[in-house]
Short mmCIF file of C-alpha atoms and ligand atoms in Angstrom, two decimals:
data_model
loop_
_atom_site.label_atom_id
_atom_site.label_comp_id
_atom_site.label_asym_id
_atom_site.label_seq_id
_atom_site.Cartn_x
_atom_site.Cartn_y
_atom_site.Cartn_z
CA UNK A 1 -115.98 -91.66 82.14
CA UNK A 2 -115.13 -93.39 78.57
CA UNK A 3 -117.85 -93.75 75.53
CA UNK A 4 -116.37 -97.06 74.48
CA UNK A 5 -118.07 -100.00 75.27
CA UNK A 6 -114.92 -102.39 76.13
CA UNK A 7 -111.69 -101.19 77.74
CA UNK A 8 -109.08 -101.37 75.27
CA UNK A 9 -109.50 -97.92 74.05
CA UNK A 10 -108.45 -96.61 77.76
CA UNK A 11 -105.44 -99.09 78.23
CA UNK A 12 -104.50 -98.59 74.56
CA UNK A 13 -104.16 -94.64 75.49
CA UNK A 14 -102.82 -95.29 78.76
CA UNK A 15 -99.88 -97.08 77.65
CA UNK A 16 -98.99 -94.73 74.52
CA UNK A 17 -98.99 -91.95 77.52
CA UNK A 18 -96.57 -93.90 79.71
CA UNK A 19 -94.38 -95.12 77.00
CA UNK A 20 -94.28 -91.53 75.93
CA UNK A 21 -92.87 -90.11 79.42
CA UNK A 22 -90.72 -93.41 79.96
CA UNK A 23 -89.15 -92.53 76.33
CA UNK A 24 -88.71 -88.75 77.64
CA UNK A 25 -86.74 -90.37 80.14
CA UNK A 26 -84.60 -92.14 78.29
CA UNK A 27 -84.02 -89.65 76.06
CA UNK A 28 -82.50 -87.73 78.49
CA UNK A 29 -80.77 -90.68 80.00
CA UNK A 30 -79.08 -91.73 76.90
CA UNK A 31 -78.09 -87.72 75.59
CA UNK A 32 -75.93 -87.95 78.68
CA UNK A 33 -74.37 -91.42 78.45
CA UNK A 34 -73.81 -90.89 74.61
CA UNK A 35 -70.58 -90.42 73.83
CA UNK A 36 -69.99 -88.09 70.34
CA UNK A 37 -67.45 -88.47 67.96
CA UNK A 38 -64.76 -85.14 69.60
CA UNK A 39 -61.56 -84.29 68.03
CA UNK A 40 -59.14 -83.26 70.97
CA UNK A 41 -60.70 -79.63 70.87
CA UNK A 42 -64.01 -81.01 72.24
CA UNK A 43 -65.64 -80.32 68.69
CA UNK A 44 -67.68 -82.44 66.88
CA UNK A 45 -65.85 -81.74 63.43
CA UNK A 46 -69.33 -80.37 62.05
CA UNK A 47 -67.92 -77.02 60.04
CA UNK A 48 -71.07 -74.07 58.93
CA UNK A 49 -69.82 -70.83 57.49
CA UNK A 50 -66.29 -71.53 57.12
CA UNK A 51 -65.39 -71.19 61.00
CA UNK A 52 -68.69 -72.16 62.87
CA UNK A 53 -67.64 -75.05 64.56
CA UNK A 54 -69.88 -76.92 66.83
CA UNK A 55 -68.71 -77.87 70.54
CA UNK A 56 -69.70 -81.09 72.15
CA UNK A 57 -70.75 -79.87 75.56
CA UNK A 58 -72.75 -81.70 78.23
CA UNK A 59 -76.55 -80.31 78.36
CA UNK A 60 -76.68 -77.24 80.55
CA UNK A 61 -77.93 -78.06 84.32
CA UNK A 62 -81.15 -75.70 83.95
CA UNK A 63 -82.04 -77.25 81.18
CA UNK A 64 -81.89 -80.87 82.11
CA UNK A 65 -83.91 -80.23 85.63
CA UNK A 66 -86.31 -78.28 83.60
CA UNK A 67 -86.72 -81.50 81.51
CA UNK A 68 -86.90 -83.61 84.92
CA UNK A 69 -89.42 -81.45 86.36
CA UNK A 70 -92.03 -81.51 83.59
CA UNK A 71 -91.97 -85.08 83.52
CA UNK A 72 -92.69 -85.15 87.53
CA UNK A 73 -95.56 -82.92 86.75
CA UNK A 74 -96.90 -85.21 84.06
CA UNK A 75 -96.72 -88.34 86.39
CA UNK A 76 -98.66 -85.39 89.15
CA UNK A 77 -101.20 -84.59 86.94
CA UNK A 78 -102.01 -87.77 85.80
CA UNK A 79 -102.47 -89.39 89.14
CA UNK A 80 -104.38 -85.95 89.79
CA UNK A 81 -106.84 -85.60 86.65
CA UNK A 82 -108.55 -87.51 84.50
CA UNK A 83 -105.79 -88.29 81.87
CA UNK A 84 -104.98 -91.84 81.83
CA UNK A 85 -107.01 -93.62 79.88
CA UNK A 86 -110.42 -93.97 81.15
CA UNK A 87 -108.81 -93.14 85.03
CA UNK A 88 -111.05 -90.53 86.72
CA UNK A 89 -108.27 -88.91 88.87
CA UNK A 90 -107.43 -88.44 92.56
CA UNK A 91 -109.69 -85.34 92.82
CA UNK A 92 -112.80 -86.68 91.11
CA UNK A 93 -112.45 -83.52 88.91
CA UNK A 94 -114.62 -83.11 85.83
CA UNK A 95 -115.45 -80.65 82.91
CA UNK A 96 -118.94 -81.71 83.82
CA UNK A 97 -118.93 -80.94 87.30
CA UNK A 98 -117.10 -77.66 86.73
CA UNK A 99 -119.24 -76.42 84.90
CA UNK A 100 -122.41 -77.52 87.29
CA UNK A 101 -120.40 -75.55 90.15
CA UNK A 102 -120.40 -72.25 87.61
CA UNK A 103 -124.28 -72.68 86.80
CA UNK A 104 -124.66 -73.47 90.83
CA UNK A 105 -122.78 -70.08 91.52
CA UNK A 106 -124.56 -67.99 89.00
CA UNK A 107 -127.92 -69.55 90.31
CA UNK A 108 -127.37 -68.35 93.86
CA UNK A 109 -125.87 -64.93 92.88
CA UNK A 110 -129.27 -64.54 90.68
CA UNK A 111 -131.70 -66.05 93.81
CA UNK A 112 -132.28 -62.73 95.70
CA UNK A 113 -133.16 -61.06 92.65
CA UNK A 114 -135.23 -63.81 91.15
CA UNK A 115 -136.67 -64.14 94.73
CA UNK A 116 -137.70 -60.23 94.26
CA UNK A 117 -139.00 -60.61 90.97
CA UNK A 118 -141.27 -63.46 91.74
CA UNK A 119 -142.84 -61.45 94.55
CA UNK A 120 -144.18 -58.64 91.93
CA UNK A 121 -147.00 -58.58 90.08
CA UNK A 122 -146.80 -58.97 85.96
CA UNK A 123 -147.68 -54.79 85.61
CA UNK A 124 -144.86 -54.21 88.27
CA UNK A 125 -142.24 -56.20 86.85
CA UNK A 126 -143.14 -54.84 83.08
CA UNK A 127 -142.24 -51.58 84.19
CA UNK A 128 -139.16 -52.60 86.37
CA UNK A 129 -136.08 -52.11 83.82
CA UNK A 130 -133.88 -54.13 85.63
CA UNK A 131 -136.37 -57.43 85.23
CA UNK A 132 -137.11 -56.73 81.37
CA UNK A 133 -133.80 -56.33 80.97
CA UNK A 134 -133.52 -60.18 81.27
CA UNK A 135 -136.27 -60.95 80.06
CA UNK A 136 -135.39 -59.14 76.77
CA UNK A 137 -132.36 -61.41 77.04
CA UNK A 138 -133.68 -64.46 77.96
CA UNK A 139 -136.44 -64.39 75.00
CA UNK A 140 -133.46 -63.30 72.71
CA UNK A 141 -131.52 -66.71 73.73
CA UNK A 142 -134.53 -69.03 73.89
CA UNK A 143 -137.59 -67.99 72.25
CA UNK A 144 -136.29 -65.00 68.93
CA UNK A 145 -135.01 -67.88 66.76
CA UNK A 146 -138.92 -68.98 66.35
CA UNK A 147 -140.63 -65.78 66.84
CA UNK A 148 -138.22 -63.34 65.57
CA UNK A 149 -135.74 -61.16 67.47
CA UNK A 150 -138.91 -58.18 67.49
CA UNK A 151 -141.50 -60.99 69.14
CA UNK A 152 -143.38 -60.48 66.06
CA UNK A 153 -143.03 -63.65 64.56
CA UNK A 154 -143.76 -65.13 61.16
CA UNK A 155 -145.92 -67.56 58.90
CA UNK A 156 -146.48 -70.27 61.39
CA UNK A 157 -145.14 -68.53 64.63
CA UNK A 158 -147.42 -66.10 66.15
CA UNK A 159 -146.48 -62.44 66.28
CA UNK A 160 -146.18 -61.89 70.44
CA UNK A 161 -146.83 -58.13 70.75
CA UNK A 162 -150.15 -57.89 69.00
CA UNK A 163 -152.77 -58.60 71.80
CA UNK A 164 -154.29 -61.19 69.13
CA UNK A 165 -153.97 -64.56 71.15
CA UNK A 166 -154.53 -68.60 70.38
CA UNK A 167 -154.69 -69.69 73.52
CA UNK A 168 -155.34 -66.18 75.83
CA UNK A 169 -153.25 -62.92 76.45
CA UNK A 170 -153.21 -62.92 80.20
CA UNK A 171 -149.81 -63.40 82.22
CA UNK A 172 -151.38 -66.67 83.44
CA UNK A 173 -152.45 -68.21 80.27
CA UNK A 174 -149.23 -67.10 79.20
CA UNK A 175 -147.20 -68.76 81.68
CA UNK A 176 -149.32 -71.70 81.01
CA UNK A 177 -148.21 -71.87 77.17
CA UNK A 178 -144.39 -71.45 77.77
CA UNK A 179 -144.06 -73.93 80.77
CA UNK A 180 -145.82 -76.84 79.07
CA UNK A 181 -145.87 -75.99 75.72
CA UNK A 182 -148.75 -75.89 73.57
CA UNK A 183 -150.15 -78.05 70.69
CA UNK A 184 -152.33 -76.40 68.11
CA UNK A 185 -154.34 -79.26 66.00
CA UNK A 186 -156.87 -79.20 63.15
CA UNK A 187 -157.42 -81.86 61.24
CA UNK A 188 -158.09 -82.27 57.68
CA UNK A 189 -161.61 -80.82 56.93
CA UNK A 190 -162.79 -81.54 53.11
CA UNK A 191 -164.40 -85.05 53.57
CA UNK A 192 -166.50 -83.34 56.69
CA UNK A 193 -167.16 -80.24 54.53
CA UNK A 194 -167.82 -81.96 50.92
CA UNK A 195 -167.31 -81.45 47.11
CA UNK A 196 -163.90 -79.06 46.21
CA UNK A 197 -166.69 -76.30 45.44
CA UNK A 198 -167.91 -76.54 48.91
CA UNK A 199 -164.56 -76.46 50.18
CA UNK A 200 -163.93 -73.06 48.14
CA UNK A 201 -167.38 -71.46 49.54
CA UNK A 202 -166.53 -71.71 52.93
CA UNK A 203 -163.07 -70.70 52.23
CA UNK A 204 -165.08 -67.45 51.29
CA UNK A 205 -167.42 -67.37 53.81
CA UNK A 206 -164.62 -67.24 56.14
CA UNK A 207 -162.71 -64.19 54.39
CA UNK A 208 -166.15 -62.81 54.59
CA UNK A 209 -165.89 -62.91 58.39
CA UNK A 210 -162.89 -60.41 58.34
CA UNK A 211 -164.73 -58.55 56.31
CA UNK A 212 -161.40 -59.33 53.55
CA UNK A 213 -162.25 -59.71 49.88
CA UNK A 214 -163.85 -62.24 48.80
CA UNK A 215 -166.78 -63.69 46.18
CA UNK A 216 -170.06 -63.05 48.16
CA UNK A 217 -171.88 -65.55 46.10
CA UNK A 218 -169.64 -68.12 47.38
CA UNK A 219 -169.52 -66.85 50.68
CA UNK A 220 -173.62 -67.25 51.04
CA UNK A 221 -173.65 -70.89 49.41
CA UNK A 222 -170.47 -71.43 52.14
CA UNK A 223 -171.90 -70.09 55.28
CA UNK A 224 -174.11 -73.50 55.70
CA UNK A 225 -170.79 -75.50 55.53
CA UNK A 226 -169.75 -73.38 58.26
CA UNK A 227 -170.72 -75.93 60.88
CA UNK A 228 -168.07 -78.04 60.85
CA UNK A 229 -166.05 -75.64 61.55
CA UNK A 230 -167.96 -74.46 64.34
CA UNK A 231 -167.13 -76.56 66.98
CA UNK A 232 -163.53 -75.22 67.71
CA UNK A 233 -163.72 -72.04 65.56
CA UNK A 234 -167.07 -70.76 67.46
CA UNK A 235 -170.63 -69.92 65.24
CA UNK A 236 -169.40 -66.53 64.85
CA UNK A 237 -165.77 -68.00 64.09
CA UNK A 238 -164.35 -65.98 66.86
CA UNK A 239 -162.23 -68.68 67.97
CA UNK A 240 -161.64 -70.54 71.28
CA UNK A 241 -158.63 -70.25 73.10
CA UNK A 242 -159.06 -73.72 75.14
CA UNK A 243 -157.72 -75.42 71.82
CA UNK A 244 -155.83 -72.91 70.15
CA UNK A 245 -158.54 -72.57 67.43
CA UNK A 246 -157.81 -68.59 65.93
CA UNK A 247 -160.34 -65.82 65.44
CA UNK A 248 -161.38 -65.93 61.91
CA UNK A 249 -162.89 -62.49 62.17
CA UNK A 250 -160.00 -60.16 62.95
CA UNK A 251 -158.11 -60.40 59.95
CA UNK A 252 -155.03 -61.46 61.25
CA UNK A 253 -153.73 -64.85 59.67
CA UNK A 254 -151.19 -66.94 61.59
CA UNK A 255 -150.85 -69.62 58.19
CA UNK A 256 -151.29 -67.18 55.06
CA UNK A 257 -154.14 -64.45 54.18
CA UNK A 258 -156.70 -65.22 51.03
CA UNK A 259 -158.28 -67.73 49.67
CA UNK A 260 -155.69 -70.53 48.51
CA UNK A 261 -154.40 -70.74 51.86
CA UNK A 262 -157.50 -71.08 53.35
CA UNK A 263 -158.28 -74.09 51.62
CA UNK A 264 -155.31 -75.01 51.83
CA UNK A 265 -155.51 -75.16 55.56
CA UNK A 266 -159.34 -77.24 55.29
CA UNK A 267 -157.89 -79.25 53.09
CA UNK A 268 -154.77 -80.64 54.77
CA UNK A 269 -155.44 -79.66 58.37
CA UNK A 270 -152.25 -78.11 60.30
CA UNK A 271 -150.69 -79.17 63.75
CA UNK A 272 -148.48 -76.54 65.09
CA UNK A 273 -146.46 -76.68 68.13
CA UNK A 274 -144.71 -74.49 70.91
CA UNK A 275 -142.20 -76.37 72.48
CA UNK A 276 -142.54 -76.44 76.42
CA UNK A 277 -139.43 -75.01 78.34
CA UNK A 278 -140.18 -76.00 82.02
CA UNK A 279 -137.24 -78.66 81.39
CA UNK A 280 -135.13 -75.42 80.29
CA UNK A 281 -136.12 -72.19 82.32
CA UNK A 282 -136.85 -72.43 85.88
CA UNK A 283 -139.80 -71.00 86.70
CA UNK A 284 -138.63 -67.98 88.23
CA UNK A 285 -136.64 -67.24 84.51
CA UNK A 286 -140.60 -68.10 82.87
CA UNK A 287 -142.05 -65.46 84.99
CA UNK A 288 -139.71 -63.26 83.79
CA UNK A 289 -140.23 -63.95 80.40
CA UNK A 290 -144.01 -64.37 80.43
CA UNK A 291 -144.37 -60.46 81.93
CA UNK A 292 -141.92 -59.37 78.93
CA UNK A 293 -143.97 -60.90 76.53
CA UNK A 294 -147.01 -59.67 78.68
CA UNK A 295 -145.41 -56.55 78.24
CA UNK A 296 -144.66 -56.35 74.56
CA UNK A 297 -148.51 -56.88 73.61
CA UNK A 298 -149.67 -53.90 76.58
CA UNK A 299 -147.34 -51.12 75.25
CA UNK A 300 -149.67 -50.98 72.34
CA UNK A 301 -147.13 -50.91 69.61
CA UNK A 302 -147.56 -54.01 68.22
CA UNK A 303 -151.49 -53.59 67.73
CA UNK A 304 -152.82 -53.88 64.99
C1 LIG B 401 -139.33 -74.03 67.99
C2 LIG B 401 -140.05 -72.83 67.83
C3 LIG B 401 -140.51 -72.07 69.06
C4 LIG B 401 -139.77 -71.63 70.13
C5 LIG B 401 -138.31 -71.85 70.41
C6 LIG B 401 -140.66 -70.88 70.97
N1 LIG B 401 -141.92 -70.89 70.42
FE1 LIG B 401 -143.55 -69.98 71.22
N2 LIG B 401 -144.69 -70.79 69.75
C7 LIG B 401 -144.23 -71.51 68.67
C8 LIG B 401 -145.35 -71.89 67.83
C9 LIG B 401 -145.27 -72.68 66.53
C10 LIG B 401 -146.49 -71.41 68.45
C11 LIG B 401 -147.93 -71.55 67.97
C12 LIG B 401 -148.52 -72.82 68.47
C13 LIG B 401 -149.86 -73.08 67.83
O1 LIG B 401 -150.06 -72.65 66.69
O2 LIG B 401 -150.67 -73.75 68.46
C14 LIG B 401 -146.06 -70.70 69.65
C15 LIG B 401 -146.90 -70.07 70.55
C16 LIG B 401 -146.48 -69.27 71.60
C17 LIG B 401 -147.35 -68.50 72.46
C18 LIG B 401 -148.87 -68.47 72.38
C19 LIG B 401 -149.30 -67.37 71.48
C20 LIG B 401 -150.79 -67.20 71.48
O3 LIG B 401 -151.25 -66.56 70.53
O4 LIG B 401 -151.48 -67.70 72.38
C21 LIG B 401 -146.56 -67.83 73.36
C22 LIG B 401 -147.00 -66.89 74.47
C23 LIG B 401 -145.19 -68.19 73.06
N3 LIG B 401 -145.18 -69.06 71.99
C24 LIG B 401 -144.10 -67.71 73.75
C25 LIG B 401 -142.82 -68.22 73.58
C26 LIG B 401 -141.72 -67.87 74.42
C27 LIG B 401 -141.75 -66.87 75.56
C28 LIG B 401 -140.66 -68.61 73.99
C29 LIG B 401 -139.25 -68.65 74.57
C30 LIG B 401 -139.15 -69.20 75.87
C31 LIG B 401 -141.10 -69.40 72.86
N4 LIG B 401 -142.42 -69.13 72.65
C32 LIG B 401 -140.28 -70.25 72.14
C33 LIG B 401 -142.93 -71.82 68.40
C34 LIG B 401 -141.86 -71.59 69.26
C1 LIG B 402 -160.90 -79.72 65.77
C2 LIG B 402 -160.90 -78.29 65.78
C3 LIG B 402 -160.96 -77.53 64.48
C4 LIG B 402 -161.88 -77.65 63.49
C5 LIG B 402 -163.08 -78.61 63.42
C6 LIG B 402 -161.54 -76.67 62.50
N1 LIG B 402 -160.43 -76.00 62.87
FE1 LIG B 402 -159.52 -74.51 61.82
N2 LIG B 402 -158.06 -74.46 63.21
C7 LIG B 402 -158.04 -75.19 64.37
C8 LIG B 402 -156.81 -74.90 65.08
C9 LIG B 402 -156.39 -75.48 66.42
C10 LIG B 402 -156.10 -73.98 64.28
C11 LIG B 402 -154.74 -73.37 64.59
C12 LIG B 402 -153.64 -74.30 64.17
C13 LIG B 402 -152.36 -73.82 64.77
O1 LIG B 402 -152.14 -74.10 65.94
O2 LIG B 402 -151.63 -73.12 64.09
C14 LIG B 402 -156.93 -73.71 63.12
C15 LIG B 402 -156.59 -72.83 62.10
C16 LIG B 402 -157.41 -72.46 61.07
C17 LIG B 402 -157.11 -71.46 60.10
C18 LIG B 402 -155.84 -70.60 60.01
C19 LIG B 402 -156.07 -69.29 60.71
C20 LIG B 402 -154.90 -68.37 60.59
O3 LIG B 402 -154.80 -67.44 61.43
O4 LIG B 402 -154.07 -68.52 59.68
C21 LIG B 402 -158.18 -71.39 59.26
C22 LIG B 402 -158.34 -70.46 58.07
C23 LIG B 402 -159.12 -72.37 59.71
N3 LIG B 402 -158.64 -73.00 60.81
C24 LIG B 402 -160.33 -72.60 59.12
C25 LIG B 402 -161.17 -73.65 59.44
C26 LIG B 402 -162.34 -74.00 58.72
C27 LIG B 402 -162.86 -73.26 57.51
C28 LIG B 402 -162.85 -75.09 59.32
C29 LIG B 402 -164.09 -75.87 58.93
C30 LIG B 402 -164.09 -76.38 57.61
C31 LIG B 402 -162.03 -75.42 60.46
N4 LIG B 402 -160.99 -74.52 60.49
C32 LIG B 402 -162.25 -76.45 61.33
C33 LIG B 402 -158.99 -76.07 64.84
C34 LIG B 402 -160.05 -76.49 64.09
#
């Protein structure tokens, strides 16, 4: 297979390969025709260290058929492999489909356990060491560099093991998210809510839901304001998980805690996305993963 769009790359490398072998060849050819300058001693007349004289003798036999025998397995391989240019080889081998054979083996060696796992239930393979054992590692290959190597995440990526959920805790909805993936949207709120006051009331109105600190003057004059909000967020701003919209009221914050970021978030909106992996995983592997992560949030640790 060659990148290049004409030829002339391949028959430009081609020929320096077969130039370079013929030249081996003649190499050798010509070291043996060559006749050296000998005095009648059969030495060369080249003197080191006083008395080190150097002989003119033919190449040793071993040496010469080891010469001959590399450049017969050049020519070999060549025909063989892919090495000539853009030429693919009498075997058809290729990196490519080397490494599809390895993935092919390790597939079928893995089948009768995947084939076990996917006939347990999430509770059953939580507990079964052997399946959480890859599922630890397949979350630490695919998922830790976004929502940390402890599933608890960051500003942004949602902490895994806290039974606090966008878009539903159970191994199905789960499963859902990490096969197709999962777009959280709100759009920019302050024309919808008004002035930069109003903005700031509901801002406290909504720490008032969480029962955090906030100004409870503001929060009274905000709670009107509310509304707008209340079509994803819920009246009582306990979220719904059909669109990813979070529960205001549990004082968990997936995009900064007070005030400033809470206008901050009316203000300029927020899409936030979880990339799907079905094109990644298989979906035995996202069973696996979605009863680790199932897991994580039912051994109670991670609660807040
Ligand atoms: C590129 C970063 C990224 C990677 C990689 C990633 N995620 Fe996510 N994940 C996110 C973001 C961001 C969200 C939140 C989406 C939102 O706010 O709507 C999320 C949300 C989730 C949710 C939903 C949480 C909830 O509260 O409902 C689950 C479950 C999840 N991810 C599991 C995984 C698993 C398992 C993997 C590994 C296969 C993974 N994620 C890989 C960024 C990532
Ligand atoms: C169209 C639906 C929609 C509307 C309307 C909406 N939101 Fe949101 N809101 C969301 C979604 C979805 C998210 C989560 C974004 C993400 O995926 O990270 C969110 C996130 C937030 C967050 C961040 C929560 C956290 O855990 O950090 C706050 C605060 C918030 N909204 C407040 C409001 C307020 C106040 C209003 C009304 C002025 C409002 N939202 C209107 C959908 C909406």
């Amino acid at each position: 297979m060659s990148d290049f769009t004409s030829n002339f790359w391949s028959g430009y490398v081609a020929i320096i390969t077969i130039v370079s072998i013929l030249a081996c060849l003649l190499l050798l050819w010509f070291s043996g025709k060559a006749k050296a300058m000998t005095a009648n001693d059969n030495t060369t007349g080249h003197v080191w260290d006083g008395d080190l004289r150097e002989m003119n003798n033919p190449l040793p036999r071993w040496w010469v058929w080891l010469f001959i025998l590399t450049i017969i397995f050049a020519g070999v391989y060549l025909a063989l492999y892919p090495g000539l240019g853009s030429s693919t080889g009498t075997l058809g081998w290729t990196s490519l489909g080397e490494h599809q054979a390895e993935l092919d083996k390790a597939q079928k060696e893995l089948a009768p356990l995947y084939a076990k796992f996917s006939a347990m239930k999430p509770d059953e393979l939580s507990k079964d060491a052997n399946a959480m054992g890859i599922g630890e590692r397949l979350f630490m290959n695919n998922c830790s560099q976004c929502h940390g190597s402890d599933a608890r995440g960051s500003k942004g990526f949602p902490n895994l093991t806290d039974g606090d959920w966008l878009y539903g805790g159970t191994p199905e909805k789960i499963t859902e998210t990490i096969t197709a993936g999962r777009i959280g949207n709100m759009p920019p709120m302050a024309a919808a809510v008004g002035s930069s006051d109003d903005v700031k009331n509901v801002a406290n109105y909504v720490l008032s839901l969480s029962g955090s600190p906030h100004d409870s003057l503001r929060a009274s004059l905000g709670k009107a304001k509310f509304g707008a909000c209340a079509a994803c967020h819920g009246i009582d701003g306990k979220g719904n998980p059909a669109l990813g919209a979070p529960n205001l009221t549990d004082d968990i914050w997936l995009h900064g805690w007070g005030e400033g970021a809470i206008v901050s978030m009316i203000n300029n909106g927020k899409v936030n996305q979880m990339p799907a992996q079905a094109d990644k995983l298989s979906a035995a592997q996202i069973q696996v993963l979605a009863s680790y992560v199932w897991g994580l949030s039912q051994s109670g640790t991670g609660r807040k």
